[in-house]
XYZ file of C-alpha atoms in Angstrom:
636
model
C 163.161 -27.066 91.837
C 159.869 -25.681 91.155
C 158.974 -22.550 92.590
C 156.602 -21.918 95.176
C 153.102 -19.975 94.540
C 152.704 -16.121 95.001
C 150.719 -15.320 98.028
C 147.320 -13.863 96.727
C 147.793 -10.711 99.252
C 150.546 -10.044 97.289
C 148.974 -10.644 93.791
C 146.378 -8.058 95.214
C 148.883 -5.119 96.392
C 150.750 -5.509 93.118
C 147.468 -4.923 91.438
C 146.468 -2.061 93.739
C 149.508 -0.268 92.991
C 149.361 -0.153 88.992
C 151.588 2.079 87.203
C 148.520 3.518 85.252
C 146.251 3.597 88.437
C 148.780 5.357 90.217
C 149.822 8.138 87.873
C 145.502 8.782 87.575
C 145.448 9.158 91.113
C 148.776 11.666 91.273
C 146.756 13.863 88.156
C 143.403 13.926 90.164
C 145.552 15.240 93.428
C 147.164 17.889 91.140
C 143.812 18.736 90.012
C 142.333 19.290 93.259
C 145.436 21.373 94.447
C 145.367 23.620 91.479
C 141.700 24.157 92.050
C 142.066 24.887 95.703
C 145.472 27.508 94.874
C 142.859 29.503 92.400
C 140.643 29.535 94.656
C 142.854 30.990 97.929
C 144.670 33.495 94.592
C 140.984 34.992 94.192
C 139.806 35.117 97.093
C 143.320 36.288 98.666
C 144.226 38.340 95.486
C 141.869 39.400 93.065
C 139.095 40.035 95.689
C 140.863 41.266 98.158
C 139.613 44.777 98.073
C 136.220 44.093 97.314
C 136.422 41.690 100.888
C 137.876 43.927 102.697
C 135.309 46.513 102.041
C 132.807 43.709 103.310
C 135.152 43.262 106.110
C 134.647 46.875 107.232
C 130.845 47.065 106.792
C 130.663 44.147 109.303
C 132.045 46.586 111.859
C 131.016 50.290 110.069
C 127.727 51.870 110.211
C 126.888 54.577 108.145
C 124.710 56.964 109.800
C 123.284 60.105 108.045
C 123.193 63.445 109.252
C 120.148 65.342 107.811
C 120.674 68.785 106.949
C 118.641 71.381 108.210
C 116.413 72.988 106.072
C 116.561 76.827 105.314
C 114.802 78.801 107.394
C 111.978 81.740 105.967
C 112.173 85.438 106.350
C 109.487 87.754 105.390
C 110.652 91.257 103.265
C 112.020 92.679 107.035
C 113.610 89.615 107.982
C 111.047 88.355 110.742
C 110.573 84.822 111.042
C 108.053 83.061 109.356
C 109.169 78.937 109.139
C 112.089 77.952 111.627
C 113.251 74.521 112.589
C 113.431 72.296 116.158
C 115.599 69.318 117.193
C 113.444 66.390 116.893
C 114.470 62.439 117.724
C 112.894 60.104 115.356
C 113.230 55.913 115.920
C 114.735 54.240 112.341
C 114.557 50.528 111.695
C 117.783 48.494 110.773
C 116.612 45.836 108.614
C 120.484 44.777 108.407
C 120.180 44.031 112.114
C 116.408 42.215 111.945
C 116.910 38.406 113.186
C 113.196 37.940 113.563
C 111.453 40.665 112.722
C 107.548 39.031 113.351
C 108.376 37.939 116.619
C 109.992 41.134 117.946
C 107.142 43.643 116.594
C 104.840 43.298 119.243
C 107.388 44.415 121.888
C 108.531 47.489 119.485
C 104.844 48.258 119.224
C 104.274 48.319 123.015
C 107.327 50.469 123.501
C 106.946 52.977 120.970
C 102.976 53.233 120.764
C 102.644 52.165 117.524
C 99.900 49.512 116.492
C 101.931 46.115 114.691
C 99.357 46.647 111.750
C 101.392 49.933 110.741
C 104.764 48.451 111.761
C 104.056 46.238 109.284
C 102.602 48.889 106.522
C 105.159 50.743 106.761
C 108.270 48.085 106.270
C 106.128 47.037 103.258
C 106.379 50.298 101.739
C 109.881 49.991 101.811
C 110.278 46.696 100.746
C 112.139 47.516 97.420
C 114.503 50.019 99.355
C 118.316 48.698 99.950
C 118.311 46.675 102.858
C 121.079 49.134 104.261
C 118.762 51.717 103.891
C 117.113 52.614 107.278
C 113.112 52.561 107.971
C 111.141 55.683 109.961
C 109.301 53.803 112.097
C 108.312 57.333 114.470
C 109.416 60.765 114.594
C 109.374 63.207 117.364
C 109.935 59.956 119.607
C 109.454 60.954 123.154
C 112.033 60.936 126.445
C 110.134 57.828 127.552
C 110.439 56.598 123.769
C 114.439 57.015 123.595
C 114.459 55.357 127.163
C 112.630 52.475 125.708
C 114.928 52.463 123.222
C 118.009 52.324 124.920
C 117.133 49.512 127.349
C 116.360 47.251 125.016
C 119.421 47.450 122.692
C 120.297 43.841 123.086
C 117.077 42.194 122.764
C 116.268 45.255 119.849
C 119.675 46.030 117.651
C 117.332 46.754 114.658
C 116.295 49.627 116.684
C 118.547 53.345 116.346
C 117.581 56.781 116.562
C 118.163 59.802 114.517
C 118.389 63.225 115.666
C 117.327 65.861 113.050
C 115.470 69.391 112.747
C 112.484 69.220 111.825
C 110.046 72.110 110.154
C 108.242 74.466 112.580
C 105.154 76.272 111.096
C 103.083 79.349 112.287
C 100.148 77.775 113.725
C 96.481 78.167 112.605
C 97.126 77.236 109.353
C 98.590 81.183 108.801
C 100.134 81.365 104.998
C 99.979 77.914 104.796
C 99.274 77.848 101.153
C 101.894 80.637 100.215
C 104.823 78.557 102.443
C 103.782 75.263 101.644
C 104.794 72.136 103.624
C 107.065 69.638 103.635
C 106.427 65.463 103.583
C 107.977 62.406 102.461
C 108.420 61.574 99.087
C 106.212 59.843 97.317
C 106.452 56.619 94.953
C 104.925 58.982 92.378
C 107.399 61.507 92.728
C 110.530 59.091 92.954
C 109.077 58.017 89.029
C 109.917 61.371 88.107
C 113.132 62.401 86.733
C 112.813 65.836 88.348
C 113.599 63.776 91.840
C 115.937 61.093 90.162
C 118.563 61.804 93.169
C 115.923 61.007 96.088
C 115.322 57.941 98.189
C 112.220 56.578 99.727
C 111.960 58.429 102.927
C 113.389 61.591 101.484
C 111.733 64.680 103.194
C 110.781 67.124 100.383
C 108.878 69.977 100.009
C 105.226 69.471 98.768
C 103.689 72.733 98.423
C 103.619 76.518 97.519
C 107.709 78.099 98.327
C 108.407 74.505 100.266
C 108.460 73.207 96.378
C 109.470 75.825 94.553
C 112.917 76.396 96.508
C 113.039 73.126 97.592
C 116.335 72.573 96.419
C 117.544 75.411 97.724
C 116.354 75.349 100.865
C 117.067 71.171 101.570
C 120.901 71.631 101.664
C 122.912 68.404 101.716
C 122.880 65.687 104.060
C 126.492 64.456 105.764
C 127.016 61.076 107.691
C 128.774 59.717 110.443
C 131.021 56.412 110.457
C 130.185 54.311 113.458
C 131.919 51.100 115.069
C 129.432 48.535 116.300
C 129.789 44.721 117.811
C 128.449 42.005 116.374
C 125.193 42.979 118.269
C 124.924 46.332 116.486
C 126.230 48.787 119.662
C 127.860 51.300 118.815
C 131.227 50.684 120.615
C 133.097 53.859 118.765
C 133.542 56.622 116.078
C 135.883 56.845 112.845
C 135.004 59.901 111.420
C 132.015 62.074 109.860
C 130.700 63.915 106.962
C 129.401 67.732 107.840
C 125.860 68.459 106.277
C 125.310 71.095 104.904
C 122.662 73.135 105.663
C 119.974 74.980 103.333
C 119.383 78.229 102.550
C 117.471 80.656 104.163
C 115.392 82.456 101.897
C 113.360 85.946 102.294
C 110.175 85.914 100.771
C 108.373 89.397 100.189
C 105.312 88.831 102.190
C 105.008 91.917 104.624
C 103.901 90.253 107.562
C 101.809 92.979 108.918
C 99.819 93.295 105.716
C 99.410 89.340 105.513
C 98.128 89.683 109.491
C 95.810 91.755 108.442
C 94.404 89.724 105.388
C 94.418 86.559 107.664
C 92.384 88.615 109.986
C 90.476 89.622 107.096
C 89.541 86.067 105.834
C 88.952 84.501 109.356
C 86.018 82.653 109.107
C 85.155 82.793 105.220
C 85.698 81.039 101.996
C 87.753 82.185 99.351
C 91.172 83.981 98.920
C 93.042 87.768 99.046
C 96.429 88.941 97.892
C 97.861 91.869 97.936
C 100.672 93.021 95.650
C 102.900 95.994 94.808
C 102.085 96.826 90.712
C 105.837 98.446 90.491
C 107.562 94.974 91.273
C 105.380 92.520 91.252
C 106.108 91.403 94.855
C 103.603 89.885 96.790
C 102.502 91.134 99.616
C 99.882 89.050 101.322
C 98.101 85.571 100.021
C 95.619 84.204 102.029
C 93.252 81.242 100.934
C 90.576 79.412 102.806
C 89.922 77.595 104.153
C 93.175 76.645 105.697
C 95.336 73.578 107.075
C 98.164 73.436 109.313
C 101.256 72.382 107.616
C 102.910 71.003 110.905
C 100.761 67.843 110.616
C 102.229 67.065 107.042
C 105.671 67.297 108.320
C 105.236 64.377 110.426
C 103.253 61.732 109.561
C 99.939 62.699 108.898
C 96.973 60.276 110.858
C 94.724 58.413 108.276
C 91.420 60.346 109.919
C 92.941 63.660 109.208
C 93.985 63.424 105.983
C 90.377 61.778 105.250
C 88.983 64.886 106.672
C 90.722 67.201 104.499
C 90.071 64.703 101.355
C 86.524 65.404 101.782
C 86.160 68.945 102.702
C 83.714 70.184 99.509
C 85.646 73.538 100.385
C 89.232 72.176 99.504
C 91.444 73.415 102.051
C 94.636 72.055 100.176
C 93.822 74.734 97.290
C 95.163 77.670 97.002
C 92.590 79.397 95.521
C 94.741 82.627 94.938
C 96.204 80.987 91.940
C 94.117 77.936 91.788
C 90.750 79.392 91.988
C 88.681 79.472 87.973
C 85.773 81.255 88.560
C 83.439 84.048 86.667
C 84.765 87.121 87.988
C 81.826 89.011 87.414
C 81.497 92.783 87.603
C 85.107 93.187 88.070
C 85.477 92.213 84.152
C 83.895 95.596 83.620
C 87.324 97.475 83.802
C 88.794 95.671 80.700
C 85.426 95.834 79.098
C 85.875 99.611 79.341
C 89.383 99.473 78.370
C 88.418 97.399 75.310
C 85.892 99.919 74.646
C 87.444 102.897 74.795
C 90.470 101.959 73.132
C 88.637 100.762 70.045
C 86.765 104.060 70.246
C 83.189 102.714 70.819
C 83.194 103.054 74.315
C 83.388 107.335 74.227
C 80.078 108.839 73.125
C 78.055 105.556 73.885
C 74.963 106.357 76.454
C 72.499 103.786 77.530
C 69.227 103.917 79.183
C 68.768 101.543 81.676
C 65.451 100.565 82.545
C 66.467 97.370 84.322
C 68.053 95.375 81.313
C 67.367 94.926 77.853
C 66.703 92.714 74.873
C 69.277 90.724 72.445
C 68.620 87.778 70.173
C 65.259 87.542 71.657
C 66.102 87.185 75.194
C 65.698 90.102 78.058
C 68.838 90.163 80.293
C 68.553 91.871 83.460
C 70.065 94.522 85.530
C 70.103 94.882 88.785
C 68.496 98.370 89.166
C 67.236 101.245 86.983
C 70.161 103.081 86.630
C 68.315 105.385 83.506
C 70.788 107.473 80.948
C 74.487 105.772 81.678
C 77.481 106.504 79.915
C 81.223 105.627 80.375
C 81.794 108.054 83.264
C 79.315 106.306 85.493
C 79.008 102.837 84.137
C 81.790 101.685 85.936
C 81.184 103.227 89.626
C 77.185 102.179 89.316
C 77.863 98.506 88.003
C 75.497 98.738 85.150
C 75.120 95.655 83.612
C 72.432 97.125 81.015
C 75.949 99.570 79.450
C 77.857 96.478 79.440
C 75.732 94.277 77.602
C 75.452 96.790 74.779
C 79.161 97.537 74.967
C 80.032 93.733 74.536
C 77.378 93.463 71.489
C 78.934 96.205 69.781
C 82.591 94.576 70.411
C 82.064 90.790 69.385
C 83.841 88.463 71.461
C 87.124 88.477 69.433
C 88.186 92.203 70.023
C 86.915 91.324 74.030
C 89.170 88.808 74.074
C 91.948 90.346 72.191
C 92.259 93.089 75.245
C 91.236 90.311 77.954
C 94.239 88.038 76.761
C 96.614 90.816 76.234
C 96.222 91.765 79.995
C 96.625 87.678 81.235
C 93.100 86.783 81.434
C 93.552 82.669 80.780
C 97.272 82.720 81.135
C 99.125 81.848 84.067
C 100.744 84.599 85.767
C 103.827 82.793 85.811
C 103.794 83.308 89.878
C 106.642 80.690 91.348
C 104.346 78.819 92.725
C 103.179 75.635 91.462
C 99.963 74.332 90.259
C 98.900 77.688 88.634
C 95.947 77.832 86.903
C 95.135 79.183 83.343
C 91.873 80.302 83.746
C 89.720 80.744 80.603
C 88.791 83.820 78.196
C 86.500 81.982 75.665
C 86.885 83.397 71.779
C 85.508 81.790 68.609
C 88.784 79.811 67.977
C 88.488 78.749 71.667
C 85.126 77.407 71.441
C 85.726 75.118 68.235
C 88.490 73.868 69.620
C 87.545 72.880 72.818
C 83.758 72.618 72.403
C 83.258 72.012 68.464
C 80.983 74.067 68.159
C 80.651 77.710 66.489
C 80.565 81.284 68.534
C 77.000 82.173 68.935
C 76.383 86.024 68.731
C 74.097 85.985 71.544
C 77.110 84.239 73.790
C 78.998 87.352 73.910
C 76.249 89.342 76.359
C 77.188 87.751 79.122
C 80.859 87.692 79.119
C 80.036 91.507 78.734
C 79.529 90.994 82.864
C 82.506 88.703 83.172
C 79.647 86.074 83.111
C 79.153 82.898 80.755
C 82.541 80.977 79.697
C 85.006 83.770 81.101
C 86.926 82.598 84.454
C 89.884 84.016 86.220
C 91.814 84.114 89.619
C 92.855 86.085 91.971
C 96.262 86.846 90.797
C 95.007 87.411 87.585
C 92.767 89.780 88.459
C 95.380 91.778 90.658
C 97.652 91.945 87.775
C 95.422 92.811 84.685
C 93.494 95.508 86.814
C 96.684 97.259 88.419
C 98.480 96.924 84.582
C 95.403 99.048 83.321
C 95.751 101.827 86.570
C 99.176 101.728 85.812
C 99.387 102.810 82.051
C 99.741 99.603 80.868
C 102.698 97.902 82.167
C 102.381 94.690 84.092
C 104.834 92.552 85.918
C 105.453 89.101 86.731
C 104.101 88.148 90.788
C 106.843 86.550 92.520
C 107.164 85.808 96.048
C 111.206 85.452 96.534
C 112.967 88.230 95.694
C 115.267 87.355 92.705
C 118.551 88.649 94.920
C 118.075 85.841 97.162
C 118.677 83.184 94.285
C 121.540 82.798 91.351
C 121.000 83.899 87.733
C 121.125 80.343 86.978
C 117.920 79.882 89.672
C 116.057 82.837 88.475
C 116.494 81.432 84.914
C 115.251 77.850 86.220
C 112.461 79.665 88.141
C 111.197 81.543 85.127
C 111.668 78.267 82.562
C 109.503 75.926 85.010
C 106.387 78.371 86.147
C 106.287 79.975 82.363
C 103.602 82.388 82.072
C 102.599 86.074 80.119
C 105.033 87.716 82.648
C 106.414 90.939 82.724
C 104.748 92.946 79.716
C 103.771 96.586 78.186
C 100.286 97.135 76.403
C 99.218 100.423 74.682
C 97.162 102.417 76.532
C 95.530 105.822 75.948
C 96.451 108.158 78.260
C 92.975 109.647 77.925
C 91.554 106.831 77.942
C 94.045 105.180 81.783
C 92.529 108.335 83.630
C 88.843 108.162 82.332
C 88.830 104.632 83.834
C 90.923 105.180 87.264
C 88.842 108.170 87.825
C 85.502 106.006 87.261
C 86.999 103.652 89.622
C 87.604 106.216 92.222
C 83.671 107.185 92.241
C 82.987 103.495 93.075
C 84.491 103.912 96.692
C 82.881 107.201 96.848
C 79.348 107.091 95.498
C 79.280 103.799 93.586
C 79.004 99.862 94.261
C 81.733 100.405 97.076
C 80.828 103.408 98.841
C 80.456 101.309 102.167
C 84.192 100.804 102.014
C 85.470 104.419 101.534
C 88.295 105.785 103.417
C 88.620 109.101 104.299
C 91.925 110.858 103.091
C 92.968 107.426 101.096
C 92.525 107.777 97.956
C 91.470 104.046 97.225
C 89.784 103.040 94.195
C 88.010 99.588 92.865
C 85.656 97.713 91.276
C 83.340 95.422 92.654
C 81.803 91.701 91.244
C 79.101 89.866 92.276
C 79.519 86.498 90.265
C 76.064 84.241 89.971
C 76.742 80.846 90.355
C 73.076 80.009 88.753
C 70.906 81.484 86.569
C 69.315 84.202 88.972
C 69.683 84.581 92.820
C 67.343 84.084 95.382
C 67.011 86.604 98.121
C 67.765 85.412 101.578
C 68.470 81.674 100.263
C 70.660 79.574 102.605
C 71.384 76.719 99.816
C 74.657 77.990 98.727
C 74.616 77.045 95.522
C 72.266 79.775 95.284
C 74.462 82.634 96.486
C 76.826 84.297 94.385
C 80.913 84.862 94.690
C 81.718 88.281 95.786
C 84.640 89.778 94.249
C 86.280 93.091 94.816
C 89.301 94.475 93.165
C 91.135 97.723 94.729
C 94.263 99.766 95.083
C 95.462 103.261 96.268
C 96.743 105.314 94.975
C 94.175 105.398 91.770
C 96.968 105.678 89.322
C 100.100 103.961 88.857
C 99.071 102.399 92.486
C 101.536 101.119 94.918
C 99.209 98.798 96.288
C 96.678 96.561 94.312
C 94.674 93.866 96.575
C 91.896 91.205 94.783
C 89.544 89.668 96.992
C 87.379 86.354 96.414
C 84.536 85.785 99.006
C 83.252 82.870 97.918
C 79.467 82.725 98.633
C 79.747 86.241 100.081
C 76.957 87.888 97.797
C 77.702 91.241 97.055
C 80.620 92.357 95.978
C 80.413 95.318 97.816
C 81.333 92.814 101.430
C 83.934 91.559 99.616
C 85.143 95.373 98.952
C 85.039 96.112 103.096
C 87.869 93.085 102.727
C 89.855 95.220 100.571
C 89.669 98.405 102.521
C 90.828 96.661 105.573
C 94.633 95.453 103.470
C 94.820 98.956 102.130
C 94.095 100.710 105.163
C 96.698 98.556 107.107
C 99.339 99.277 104.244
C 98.599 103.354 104.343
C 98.732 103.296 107.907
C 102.243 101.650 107.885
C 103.492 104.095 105.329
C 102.820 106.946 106.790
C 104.410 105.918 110.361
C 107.656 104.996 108.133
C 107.668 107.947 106.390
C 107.252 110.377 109.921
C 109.595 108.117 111.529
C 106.933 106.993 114.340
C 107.597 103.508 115.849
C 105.908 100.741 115.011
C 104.502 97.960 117.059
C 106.894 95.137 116.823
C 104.773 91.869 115.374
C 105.144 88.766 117.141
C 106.562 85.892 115.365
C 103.130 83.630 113.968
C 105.651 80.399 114.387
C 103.963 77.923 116.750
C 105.801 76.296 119.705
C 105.927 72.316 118.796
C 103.834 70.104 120.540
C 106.415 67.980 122.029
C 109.713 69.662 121.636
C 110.911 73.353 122.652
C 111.363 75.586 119.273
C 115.204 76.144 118.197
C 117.198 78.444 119.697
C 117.007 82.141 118.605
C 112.821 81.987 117.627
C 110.598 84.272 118.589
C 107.492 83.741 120.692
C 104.028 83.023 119.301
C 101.629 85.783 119.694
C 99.211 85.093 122.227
């Protein structure tokens, strides 16, 4: 019996259901389930930790907690930089959904035009995302209102309360303190700030930058819980900041009052210092600026204004200024003189200048027979020119460099200048050229290629009136730091610093008593003061060659320059003035008197116990917050 077809269905299952077919189809299912168990063992396992860190930074917000910055004494503790609580508005680019369209409603409610909105989250643009974005500091009540109201339509929103830097106002020892800003992209490229952020606040200027790590202390943080929406909704726990140090500088307020005073309304610079330390008493430049705008965010228009001031306000010409010091260069001339003996028996008749390599150089007056005695107290330019020609510019300069003219000081302050005391060597290296005999007459007058400033001429004038030994300016006294600091200090402002030359005794009282005549009978007799025994030397510095009398065009009108101290030898007390433009130097020496009789006058209270007025703080009240607790009121 023949058997009967197999149904094709069945032909087709059997074929379905191959032994071969089937075992390929069991491998690729084992495949796929050991591909999905490594996956679950790395995510489950081996990145567990690194998840669950993820995990927590969905729900944890870091906030920091700036440090405030150390407040500033002056030498009796009276306050010259304090600090405020401020509330400044951050942006949360982790929180930004749609950043274009929600700008014009952040601009409305915080003032701000989109255009800088928009700057200013480009300048960040290379920042971590987690890091936050000032958008506005010193936000106001109706600001933080703003703020709050709108934290669901506005999570990227959060503000940050911090102290921020309180100044004196009017721009008073605003380049001695400094100021303090953001960091700059500059900066951030320099290794010295390898441990700062964009939005850092740093100091910028003068002590500001010198201490500035000192003073900055460390910032903390806070760990916040937020919703999905970005509210906070709780706390976990917080990192204290530390706060800087306060520092005391040795600025004597009452003598700095009275060189601001001084200086109001004129160009140039004073400081005063005390010879025995090297502490600085007073600095004053001008013109000015008020450091309270650069510790917000300075406005385009003022810092376009300052840009283009031909007077510089941001210079601080007490240790930045290189100009001819003029008649004032007559002390080391004498110095340099006498000590190489030529200066002694050497008498002069003036009859208004003289003659050398075929060209008459002028004096100011007829002074007739001068010798060393009165040389110095009656300026004569005539003696000076004959001294230097007899010197040669190498022995000027050896005596010049050997008392710091064109060194730094090594002042901790930065941006010091060098200044410049021109030789033979000098001039073929910087110029090519050879020394010219005729060259040296006018550096004779602290004229030609000599420059100097202020500090410089403090120091190297009060080394001579005391016997020779001169010492390092520094503003913070070197208690208030570490070895380590002082040592750090001293390595990054390097200069001639503290240093003996030989002096003749004969030779120190010939020249202090000379410049005792000069406040007496000499260039400075307009600035005496009775029972002080103050002594100087005045500078009138041409800016061109020859002066027109009554000229307006400034260009025309020399620097006046005045150099003084009390008492005439080893002085307690030496004060340089710069007027710039100020003519005469004898105007700039009525400057002087006015620091020296203010630091006399103190003495002598201290020392019969009489009271002295107390000083009003100089700090200025903020413009939109009350100052912190504990500082003192501005004087009216």
């Amino acid at each position: 019996m023949s058997s009967s077809p197999t149904p094709d269905f069945l032909n087709e299952r059997q074929e379905k259901l191959a032994p071969s077919k089937l075992h390929a189809a069991q491998y690729i299912v084992a495949l796929i389930l050991a591909i999905l168990f490594a996956g679950l063992w790395r995510l489950q396992v081996l990145g567990a930790s690194g998840y669950r860190v993820l995990a927590e930074a969905n729900r944890i917000r870091k906030v920091p907690v700036l440090a405030p910055r150390g407040r500033i004494f002056d030498r009796e503790g009276r306050i010259l930089v304090d600090n405020y609580p401020s509330t400044s508005c951050y942006l949360l680019r982790e929180q930004i959904k749609d950043a274009q369209a929600d700008l014009p409603l952040i601009s409305a409610g915080l003032h701000i035009p989109v255009e800088q909105i928009q700057a200013t989250i480009r300048h960040f643009q290379t920042a971590p995302a987690y890091q936050p974005i000032p958008l506005k500091q010193d936000i106001t009540p109706d600001e933080q209102a703003f703020i709050e109201a709108h934290r669901n339509e506005l999570p990227e929103l959060e503000t940050l309360d911090e102290q921020r830097r309180l100044y004196p106002r009017d721009g008073f020892a605003a380049h001695l303190i400094g100021y303090v800003g953001e960091v700059s992209e500059q900066m951030l490229d320099d290794p010295k700030y390898a441990f700062y952020e964009p939005g850092d606040v740093v100091g910028r200027s003068g002590v500001e930058q010198t201490y500035d790590s000192i003073l900055r202390g460390q910032d903390g943080s806070r760990d916040l819980i937020v919703n999905s929406h970005g509210k906070e909704v709780g706390h976990l726990g917080q990192e204290l900041a530390v706060p800087g140090q306060d520092l005391k500088l040795t600025i004597d307020l009452d003598i700095q009052m009275a060189a601001e005073k001084a200086m109001e309304g004129k160009i140039g610079a004073m400081v005063a210092m005390d010879p025995h330390t090297g502490e600085i008493l007073a600095m004053v430049s001008r013109p000015t600026f008020d450091p309270n705008e650069f510790s917000g965010r300075l406005t385009r228009t003022s810092w376009n204004s300052i840009l283009t001031n031909p007077d510089h306000p941001l210079l601080n010409k007490t240790i930045q200024a290189q100009l001819a010091p003029g008649s004032t260069f007559k002390i080391i001339m004498s110095l340099a003189g006498l000590e190489q003996g030529a200066a002694q028996n050497m008498k002069v008749d003036c009859q208004g200048g003289a003659s050398f390599y075929g060209h008459f150089y002028h004096c100011d007056l007829h002074h007739g027979m001068v010798d060393i005695h009165n040389a110095i107290p009656l300026s004569c330019d005539t003696f000076y020119y004959t001294l230097a020609n007899r010197l040669g510019i190498d022995t000027i300069a050896k005596y010049a460099t050997g008392l710091g003219i064109g060194q730094k000081t090594g002042i901790d302050l930065p941006d010091e200048v060098t200044g410049t005391m021109p030789s033979v060597a000098w001039k073929m290296k910087t110029q090519h050229q050879p020394w010219y005999a005729g060259e040296v007459i006018s550096v004779g007058i602290g004229q030609g290629a000599v420059t100097a400033s202020p500090i410089q001429l403090a120091r190297a004038l009060s080394g001579i009136a005391s016997g020779g030994v001169l010492k390092r300016p520094h503003i913070v006294f070197p208690s208030e730091i570490s070895k380590e600091e002082q040592e750090a200090i001293a390595e990054t402002f390097p200069g001639s610093g503290d240093k003996t030359v030989s002096i003749s005794p004969d030779n120190w009282q010939i020249i202090t008593d000379a410049m005792a005549q000069t406040t007496i009978t000499g260039t400075a007799a307009a600035s005496h003061l009775e029972g002080i025994d103050f002594v100087g030397k005045t500078g009138t510095a041409d800016l061109v060659s020859g002066r027109t009398k009554g000229s307006k065009d400034r260009a025309t009108i020399p620097n006046a320059w005045f150099v003084g101290m009390t008492p005439r030898r080893n002085p307690d007390i030496v004060v340089a003035v710069l007027w710039e433009h100020g003519y005469w130097g004898n105007n700039s020496a009525k400057l002087g008197a006015q620091i020296i009789n203010a630091y006399v006058t103190k003495q002598r209270k201290l020392e019969h116990n009489i009271r002295i007025a107390t000083v009003p703080s100089p700090v200025a009240k903020p413009a939109t917050q009350p100052p912190a607790s504990g500082t003192a009121p501005a004087a009216e």
